[in-house]
Amino acid sequence: MENATVKKRILSGIQPSGRLHLGNYLGPLRHWPEMIEEFDCYFFMADLHTITVRQNPADLRRQTLTLLAQYIACGLDPEKCVLFIQSHVPAHSQLSWVLNCYTMFGELSRMTQFKDKSAKNADNINAGLFTYPVLMASDILIYQADMVPVGEDQRQHVEICRDIANRFNGIYGDVFKVPEPYIAKVGARIKSLSAPASKMSKSQPDGCVFLLEKPEDIMRKFKRSVTDSDTERCVRYDPEEKPGVSNLIQIYASATGKTFDEIEAEFDGKGYGVFKPAVGEAVVETLRPIREETERLLADKAYLEGVYRAGAEKAAYVANRTLSKVYKKVGFLAR
């Protein structure tokens, strides 16, 4: 009899190319711990993807370990999900070469992210940047993932992954599970504190609050945050007319659990001078346990090494089964 309790598998990764920020956390990351109760989850540090842009090697190693610690500090229990470093599972790269031979040049040339990144890195338009979607497809297909959490900027990558899987399956039979995009709870869409028309990004550090930032630095950023130039100067949610204040209300609501109406009532007649520090303090308290737990974990390198070693073993077991099947299908002689 078929086991009805088998969980669907979800895979997701973040590049360790920079620091996680408030937008990452209040957006998708905060909801990942809920996912591990419902799904069979594989979360990884996407260090192979990171090197399409030149990295300082020592920084990359440190950031990879820090990202792992932050995953755990944000609620991803290594006993309930698989946490691993992408480069520790060679099957990702091995499958990527095979799938490169089943991906069309025209498909890759139409990828909008390649065009965007080429424009930003004009002096380093490398082949890895071009074939990046194939490695991403390999990340997903090698674990036979049912679903992949995606935002709008990654939807095109899931589409090409499905195209590659269907093309391969059409030639060799039912080899890969064709993944569906998983529209996860996105949480708040946090904007930059210095430019509320743009989303919060590490490329605008003045308007970006990082998860491991010192409380005094967080407070300073909120006190300096852009509000609005209107004469009304009241705390009211109106994204069109008051984008700066509305962004702060969104952040405060996410940090405290209060509704927009409750926030407007709380700060009625008090103005921005009272409101902005209150938002800053709420964020400081929201991030404090994450920062403290991350620092504690980073001081215990042996524990983190144990987590990523065990994660790589579990991931490799699943990945190598898929790779063996693929190698056999394309005609490689078994070792």
Coordinates of N, CA and C in Angstrom, one line a residue, residues 12-115:
S12 N 15.6 24.9 -1.9 CA 15.9 26.4 -2.1 C 17.3 26.7 -1.6
G13 N 17.9 27.7 -2.2 CA 19.2 28.1 -1.8 C 19.4 29.6 -1.9
I14 N 20.4 30.1 -1.2 CA 20.7 31.5 -1.2 C 22.2 31.6 -1.4
Q15 N 22.6 32.6 -2.2 CA 24.1 32.8 -2.5 C 24.7 33.4 -1.2
P16 N 25.9 32.9 -0.8 CA 26.6 33.5 0.3 C 27.5 34.7 -0.2
S17 N 27.0 35.5 -1.0 CA 27.8 36.6 -1.6 C 27.7 37.9 -0.8
G18 N 26.9 37.9 0.2 CA 26.7 39.1 1.0 C 25.9 38.8 2.2
R19 N 25.5 39.8 2.9 CA 24.9 39.6 4.2 C 23.3 39.6 4.0
L20 N 22.7 38.8 4.8 CA 21.2 38.7 4.8 C 20.7 40.0 5.5
H21 N 19.6 40.5 5.0 CA 19.1 41.8 5.5 C 17.6 41.6 5.9
L22 N 17.0 42.7 6.4 CA 15.7 42.7 7.0 C 14.7 42.3 5.9
G23 N 14.9 42.7 4.7 CA 14.0 42.4 3.6 C 14.0 40.8 3.3
N24 N 15.2 40.2 3.4 CA 15.2 38.8 3.2 C 14.4 38.1 4.3
Y25 N 14.6 38.6 5.6 CA 14.0 37.9 6.7 C 12.5 38.1 6.8
L26 N 12.0 39.3 6.7 CA 10.6 39.6 6.8 C 9.8 39.2 5.5
G27 N 10.6 38.9 4.4 CA 10.0 38.4 3.2 C 9.9 36.9 3.4
P28 N 10.7 36.1 2.6 CA 10.5 34.6 2.6 C 11.1 33.9 3.8
L29 N 12.3 34.3 4.2 CA 13.0 33.5 5.2 C 12.3 33.2 6.5
R30 N 11.5 34.2 6.9 CA 10.8 34.0 8.2 C 9.8 32.9 8.1
H31 N 9.4 32.5 6.9 CA 8.3 31.5 6.8 C 9.0 30.1 6.5
W32 N 10.3 30.0 6.2 CA 10.9 28.8 6.0 C 10.7 27.7 7.1
P33 N 10.8 28.1 8.4 CA 10.6 27.1 9.4 C 9.3 26.5 9.4
E34 N 8.2 27.2 8.9 CA 6.9 26.6 8.8 C 6.9 25.5 7.7
M35 N 7.7 25.8 6.7 CA 7.8 24.8 5.5 C 8.4 23.5 5.9
I36 N 9.4 23.5 6.9 CA 10.0 22.2 7.2 C 9.1 21.3 8.0
E37 N 8.0 21.8 8.5 CA 7.0 21.0 9.2 C 6.1 20.3 8.2
E38 N 5.9 20.9 7.0 CA 5.0 20.5 6.0 C 5.7 19.7 4.9
F39 N 6.9 20.0 4.6 CA 7.6 19.5 3.4 C 8.9 18.8 3.8
D40 N 9.5 18.0 2.9 CA 10.8 17.5 3.0 C 11.7 18.5 2.4
C41 N 12.4 19.3 3.2 CA 13.1 20.5 2.8 C 14.7 20.3 2.7
Y42 N 15.2 20.8 1.5 CA 16.6 20.9 1.3 C 17.0 22.3 1.1
F43 N 17.8 22.9 2.0 CA 18.3 24.3 1.9 C 19.8 24.3 1.8
F44 N 20.3 25.1 0.8 CA 21.7 25.0 0.6 C 22.3 26.4 0.5
M45 N 23.6 26.5 0.7 CA 24.4 27.7 0.5 C 24.9 27.6 -1.0
A46 N 24.5 28.5 -1.8 CA 24.8 28.4 -3.3 C 26.1 29.0 -3.6
D47 N 27.2 28.4 -3.1 CA 28.5 29.0 -3.3 C 29.0 28.8 -4.8
L48 N 28.6 27.7 -5.5 CA 29.0 27.6 -6.9 C 28.4 28.7 -7.7
H49 N 27.2 29.1 -7.5 CA 26.6 30.2 -8.2 C 27.3 31.5 -8.0
T50 N 27.8 31.7 -6.8 CA 28.4 33.0 -6.3 C 29.6 33.4 -7.2
I51 N 30.4 32.4 -7.7 CA 31.7 32.8 -8.3 C 31.5 33.2 -9.8
T52 N 30.3 33.4 -10.3 CA 30.1 34.0 -11.6 C 30.6 35.5 -11.5
V53 N 30.6 36.0 -10.3 CA 31.1 37.3 -10.0 C 32.4 37.1 -9.1
R54 N 33.5 37.8 -9.4 CA 34.7 37.6 -8.6 C 34.5 37.8 -7.1
Q55 N 35.0 36.8 -6.3 CA 34.8 36.9 -4.9 C 36.2 36.9 -4.2
N56 N 36.3 37.5 -3.0 CA 37.4 37.4 -2.2 C 37.3 36.0 -1.5
P57 N 38.3 35.1 -1.7 CA 38.1 33.7 -1.2 C 37.9 33.6 0.3
A58 N 38.7 34.4 1.1 CA 38.5 34.4 2.5 C 37.1 34.9 2.9
D59 N 36.6 35.9 2.2 CA 35.3 36.4 2.5 C 34.2 35.4 2.2
L60 N 34.4 34.7 1.1 CA 33.4 33.7 0.6 C 33.3 32.6 1.6
R61 N 34.4 32.1 2.1 CA 34.4 31.1 3.1 C 33.7 31.5 4.4
R62 N 34.0 32.8 4.8 CA 33.4 33.3 6.1 C 31.9 33.5 5.9
Q63 N 31.5 34.1 4.7 CA 30.1 34.3 4.5 C 29.3 33.1 4.3
T64 N 29.9 32.0 3.8 CA 29.2 30.7 3.7 C 28.9 30.2 5.1
L65 N 29.9 30.2 5.9 CA 29.7 29.7 7.3 C 28.6 30.6 8.1
T66 N 28.7 31.9 7.8 CA 27.8 32.8 8.5 C 26.4 32.6 8.0
L67 N 26.2 32.3 6.7 CA 24.9 32.1 6.2 C 24.3 30.8 6.8
L68 N 25.1 29.8 6.9 CA 24.6 28.5 7.6 C 24.2 28.8 9.0
A69 N 25.0 29.6 9.7 CA 24.6 29.9 11.1 C 23.3 30.7 11.2
Q70 N 23.1 31.6 10.2 CA 21.9 32.4 10.2 C 20.7 31.6 9.8
Y71 N 20.9 30.6 8.9 CA 19.8 29.7 8.6 C 19.3 29.0 9.9
I72 N 20.2 28.5 10.7 CA 19.8 27.8 11.9 C 19.2 28.8 12.9
A73 N 19.8 30.0 13.0 CA 19.3 31.0 14.0 C 17.9 31.5 13.6
C74 N 17.6 31.4 12.3 CA 16.3 31.9 11.9 C 15.2 30.8 12.0
G75 N 15.7 29.6 12.5 CA 14.7 28.6 12.8 C 14.7 27.3 12.0
L76 N 15.8 27.2 11.1 CA 15.9 25.9 10.3 C 16.6 24.9 11.1
D77 N 15.9 24.0 11.7 CA 16.5 22.9 12.6 C 17.2 21.9 11.7
P78 N 18.5 21.6 11.8 CA 19.2 20.7 11.0 C 18.7 19.2 11.2
E79 N 17.9 19.0 12.3 CA 17.4 17.7 12.5 C 16.1 17.5 11.7
K80 N 15.5 18.6 11.2 CA 14.2 18.5 10.5 C 14.3 18.8 9.0
C81 N 15.5 19.3 8.6 CA 15.7 19.6 7.2 C 17.2 19.3 6.8
V82 N 17.5 19.3 5.5 CA 18.8 19.1 5.1 C 19.5 20.4 4.8
L83 N 20.5 20.7 5.5 CA 21.3 22.0 5.3 C 22.7 21.6 4.8
F84 N 23.0 22.1 3.6 CA 24.3 21.7 3.0 C 24.9 22.9 2.2
I85 N 26.2 22.7 1.9 CA 26.9 23.6 1.0 C 27.0 23.0 -0.4
Q86 N 26.6 23.8 -1.4 CA 26.4 23.3 -2.7 C 27.7 22.6 -3.3
S87 N 28.8 23.3 -3.1 CA 30.1 22.7 -3.6 C 30.5 21.4 -2.9
H88 N 29.9 21.1 -1.8 CA 30.2 19.8 -1.1 C 29.5 18.6 -1.7
V89 N 28.7 18.9 -2.7 CA 28.0 17.8 -3.4 C 28.3 17.8 -4.9
P90 N 29.4 17.2 -5.3 CA 29.9 17.3 -6.7 C 28.9 17.0 -7.7
A91 N 27.9 16.2 -7.4 CA 26.9 15.8 -8.4 C 26.2 17.0 -9.0
H92 N 26.1 18.1 -8.3 CA 25.5 19.3 -8.9 C 26.2 19.7 -10.2
S93 N 27.5 19.8 -10.1 CA 28.3 20.2 -11.2 C 28.4 19.1 -12.3
Q94 N 28.4 17.8 -11.9 CA 28.4 16.7 -12.8 C 27.1 16.7 -13.7
L95 N 26.0 16.8 -13.0 CA 24.7 16.8 -13.7 C 24.6 18.1 -14.6
S96 N 25.2 19.2 -14.1 CA 25.1 20.4 -14.9 C 25.7 20.3 -16.3
W97 N 26.9 19.6 -16.3 CA 27.5 19.4 -17.7 C 26.6 18.6 -18.6
V98 N 26.0 17.5 -18.1 CA 25.1 16.7 -18.9 C 24.0 17.6 -19.4
L99 N 23.4 18.3 -18.5 CA 22.2 19.1 -18.9 C 22.6 20.3 -19.8
N100 N 23.8 20.8 -19.7 CA 24.3 21.8 -20.7 C 24.1 21.3 -22.1
C101 N 24.3 20.0 -22.3 CA 24.2 19.4 -23.6 C 22.7 19.1 -24.1
Y102 N 21.8 19.4 -23.2 CA 20.4 19.3 -23.5 C 19.6 20.6 -23.3
T103 N 20.4 21.7 -23.3 CA 19.9 23.1 -23.2 C 20.3 23.8 -24.5
M104 N 19.4 24.6 -25.1 CA 19.7 25.2 -26.3 C 20.3 26.6 -26.1
F105 N 21.2 27.0 -26.9 CA 21.8 28.3 -26.8 C 20.8 29.4 -26.8
G106 N 19.8 29.3 -27.7 CA 18.8 30.3 -27.8 C 18.0 30.5 -26.5
E107 N 17.7 29.4 -25.8 CA 17.0 29.5 -24.5 C 17.8 30.3 -23.5
L108 N 19.1 30.0 -23.4 CA 20.0 30.7 -22.4 C 20.1 32.2 -22.8
S109 N 20.2 32.5 -24.1 CA 20.4 33.9 -24.5 C 19.2 34.8 -24.3
R110 N 18.0 34.1 -24.0 CA 16.8 34.9 -23.7 C 16.6 35.2 -22.2
M111 N 17.5 34.6 -21.4 CA 17.3 34.8 -20.0 C 17.5 36.2 -19.5
T112 N 16.5 36.8 -18.9 CA 16.7 38.3 -18.6 C 17.8 38.5 -17.5
Q113 N 18.0 37.5 -16.6 CA 19.0 37.8 -15.6 C 20.4 37.8 -16.2
F114 N 20.6 37.0 -17.3 CA 21.9 37.1 -17.9 C 22.1 38.5 -18.5
K115 N 21.1 39.1 -19.1 CA 21.2 40.4 -19.7 C 21.5 41.4 -18.6

